[in-house]
PDB file of C-alpha atoms in Angstrom:
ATOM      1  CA  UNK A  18      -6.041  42.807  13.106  1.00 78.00           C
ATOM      2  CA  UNK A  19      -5.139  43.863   9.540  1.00 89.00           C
ATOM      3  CA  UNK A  20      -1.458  44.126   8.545  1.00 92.00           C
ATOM      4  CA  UNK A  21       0.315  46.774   9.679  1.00 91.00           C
ATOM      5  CA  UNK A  22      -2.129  47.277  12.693  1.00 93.00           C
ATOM      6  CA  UNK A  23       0.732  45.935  14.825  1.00 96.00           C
ATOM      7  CA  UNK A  24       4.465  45.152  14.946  1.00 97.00           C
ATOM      8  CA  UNK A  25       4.330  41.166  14.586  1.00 98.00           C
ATOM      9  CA  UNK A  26       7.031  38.955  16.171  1.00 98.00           C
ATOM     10  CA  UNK A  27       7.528  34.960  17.136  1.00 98.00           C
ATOM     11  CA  UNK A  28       4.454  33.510  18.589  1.00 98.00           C
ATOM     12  CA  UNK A  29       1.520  35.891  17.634  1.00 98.00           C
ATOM     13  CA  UNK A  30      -1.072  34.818  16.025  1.00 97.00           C
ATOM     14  CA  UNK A  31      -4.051  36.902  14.409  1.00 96.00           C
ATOM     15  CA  UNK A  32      -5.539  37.593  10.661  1.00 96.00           C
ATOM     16  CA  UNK A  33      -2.198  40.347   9.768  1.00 96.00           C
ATOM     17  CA  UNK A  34       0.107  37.449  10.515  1.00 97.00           C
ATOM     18  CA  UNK A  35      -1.453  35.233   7.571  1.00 96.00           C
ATOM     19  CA  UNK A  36      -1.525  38.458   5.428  1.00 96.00           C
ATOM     20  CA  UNK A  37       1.897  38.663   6.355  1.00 97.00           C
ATOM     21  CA  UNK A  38       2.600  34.970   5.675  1.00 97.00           C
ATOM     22  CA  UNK A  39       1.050  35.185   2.300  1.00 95.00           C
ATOM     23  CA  UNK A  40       3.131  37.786   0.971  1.00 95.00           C
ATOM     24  CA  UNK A  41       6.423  36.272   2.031  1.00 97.00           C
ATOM     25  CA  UNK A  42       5.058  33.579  -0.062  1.00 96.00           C
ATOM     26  CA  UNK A  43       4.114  35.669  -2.569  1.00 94.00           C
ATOM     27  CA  UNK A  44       7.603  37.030  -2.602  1.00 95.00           C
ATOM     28  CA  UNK A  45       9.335  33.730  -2.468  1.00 95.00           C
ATOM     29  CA  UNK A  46      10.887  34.082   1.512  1.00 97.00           C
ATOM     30  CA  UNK A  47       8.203  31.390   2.758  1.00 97.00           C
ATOM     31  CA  UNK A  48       7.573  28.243   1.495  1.00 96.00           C
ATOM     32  CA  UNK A  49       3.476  27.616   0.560  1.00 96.00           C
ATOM     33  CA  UNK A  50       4.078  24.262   2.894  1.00 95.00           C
ATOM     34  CA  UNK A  51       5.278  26.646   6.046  1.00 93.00           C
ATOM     35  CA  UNK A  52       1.475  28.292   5.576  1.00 93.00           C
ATOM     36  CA  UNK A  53       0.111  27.267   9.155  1.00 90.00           C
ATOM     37  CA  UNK A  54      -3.830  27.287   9.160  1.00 90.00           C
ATOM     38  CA  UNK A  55      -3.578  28.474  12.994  1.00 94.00           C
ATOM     39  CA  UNK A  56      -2.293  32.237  11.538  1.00 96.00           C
ATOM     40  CA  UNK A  57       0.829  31.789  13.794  1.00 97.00           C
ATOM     41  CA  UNK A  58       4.066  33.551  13.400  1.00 98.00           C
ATOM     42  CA  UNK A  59       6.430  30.683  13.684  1.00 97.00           C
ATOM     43  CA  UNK A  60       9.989  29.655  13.744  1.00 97.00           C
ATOM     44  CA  UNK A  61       9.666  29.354   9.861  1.00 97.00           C
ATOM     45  CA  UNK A  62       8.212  32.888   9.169  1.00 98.00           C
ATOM     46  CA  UNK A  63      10.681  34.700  11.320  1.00 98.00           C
ATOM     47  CA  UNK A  64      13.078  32.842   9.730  1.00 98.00           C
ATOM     48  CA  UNK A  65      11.977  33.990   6.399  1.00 98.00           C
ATOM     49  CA  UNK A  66      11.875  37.881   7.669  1.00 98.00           C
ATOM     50  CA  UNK A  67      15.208  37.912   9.187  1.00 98.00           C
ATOM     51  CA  UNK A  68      16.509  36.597   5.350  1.00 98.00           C
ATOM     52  CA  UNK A  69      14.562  39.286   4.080  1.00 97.00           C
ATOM     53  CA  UNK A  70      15.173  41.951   6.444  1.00 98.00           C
ATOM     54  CA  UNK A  71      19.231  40.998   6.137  1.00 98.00           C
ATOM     55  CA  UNK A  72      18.914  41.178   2.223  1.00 96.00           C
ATOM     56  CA  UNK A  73      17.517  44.853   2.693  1.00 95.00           C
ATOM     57  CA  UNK A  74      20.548  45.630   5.354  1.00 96.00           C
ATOM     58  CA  UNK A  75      17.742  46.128   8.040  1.00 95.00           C
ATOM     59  CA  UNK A  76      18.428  44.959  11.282  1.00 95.00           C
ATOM     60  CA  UNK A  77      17.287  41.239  11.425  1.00 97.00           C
ATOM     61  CA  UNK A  78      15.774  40.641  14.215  1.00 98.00           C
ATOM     62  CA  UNK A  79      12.987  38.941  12.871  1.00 98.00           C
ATOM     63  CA  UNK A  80      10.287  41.335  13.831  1.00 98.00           C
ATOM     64  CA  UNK A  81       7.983  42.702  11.290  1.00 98.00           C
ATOM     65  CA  UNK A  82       7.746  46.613  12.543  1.00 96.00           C
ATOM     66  CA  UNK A  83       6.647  49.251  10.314  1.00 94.00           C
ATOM     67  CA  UNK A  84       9.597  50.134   8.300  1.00 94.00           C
ATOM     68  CA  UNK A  85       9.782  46.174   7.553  1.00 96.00           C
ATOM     69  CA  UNK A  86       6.496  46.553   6.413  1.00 94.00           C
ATOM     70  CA  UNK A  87       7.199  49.269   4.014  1.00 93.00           C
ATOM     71  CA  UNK A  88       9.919  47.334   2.548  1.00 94.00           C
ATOM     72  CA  UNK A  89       7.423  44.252   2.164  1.00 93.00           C
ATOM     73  CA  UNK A  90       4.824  45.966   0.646  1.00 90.00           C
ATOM     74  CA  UNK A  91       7.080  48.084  -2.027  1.00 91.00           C
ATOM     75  CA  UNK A  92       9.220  45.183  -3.308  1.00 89.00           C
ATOM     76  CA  UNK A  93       5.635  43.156  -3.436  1.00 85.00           C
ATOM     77  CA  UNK A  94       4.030  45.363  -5.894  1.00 84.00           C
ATOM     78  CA  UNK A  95       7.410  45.905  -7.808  1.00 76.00           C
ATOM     79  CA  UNK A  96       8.570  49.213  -6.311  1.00 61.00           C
TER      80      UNK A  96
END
């Protein structure tokens, strides 16, 4: 799946959620040492998105829908 295929959430697993997990890196919300070679969303990720989603005044519920998305990819390339 490519990012933004899918909403992502806890527990999935799949090639969007280590695009995903690279650009929380990227943006500084994951640590490169919470990158899990499995592609799974964990504790640590959702974690990371709920900080980011709260910082945007998004609802944080952890889940990476489309509007999360957005936000991701605009901050990411300095929008």
């Amino acid at each position: 799946d490519t990012l933004g295929s899918r909403s992502l959430r806890l527990g999935m697993k799949g090639a969007d959620v280590a695009q995903l997990m690279l650009l929380l890196v990227r943006m500084k919300y994951l640590a490169p040492e919470d990158l899990n070679t499995e592609q799974m969303f964990s504790q640590q990720v959702e974690t990371a998105v709920k900080k980011f989603q709260a910082e945007r005044s998004l609802p944080a519920d952890g889940v990476v829908d489309p509007l999360v998305l957005l936000y991701l990819k605009r901050l990411s390339e300095g929008g």
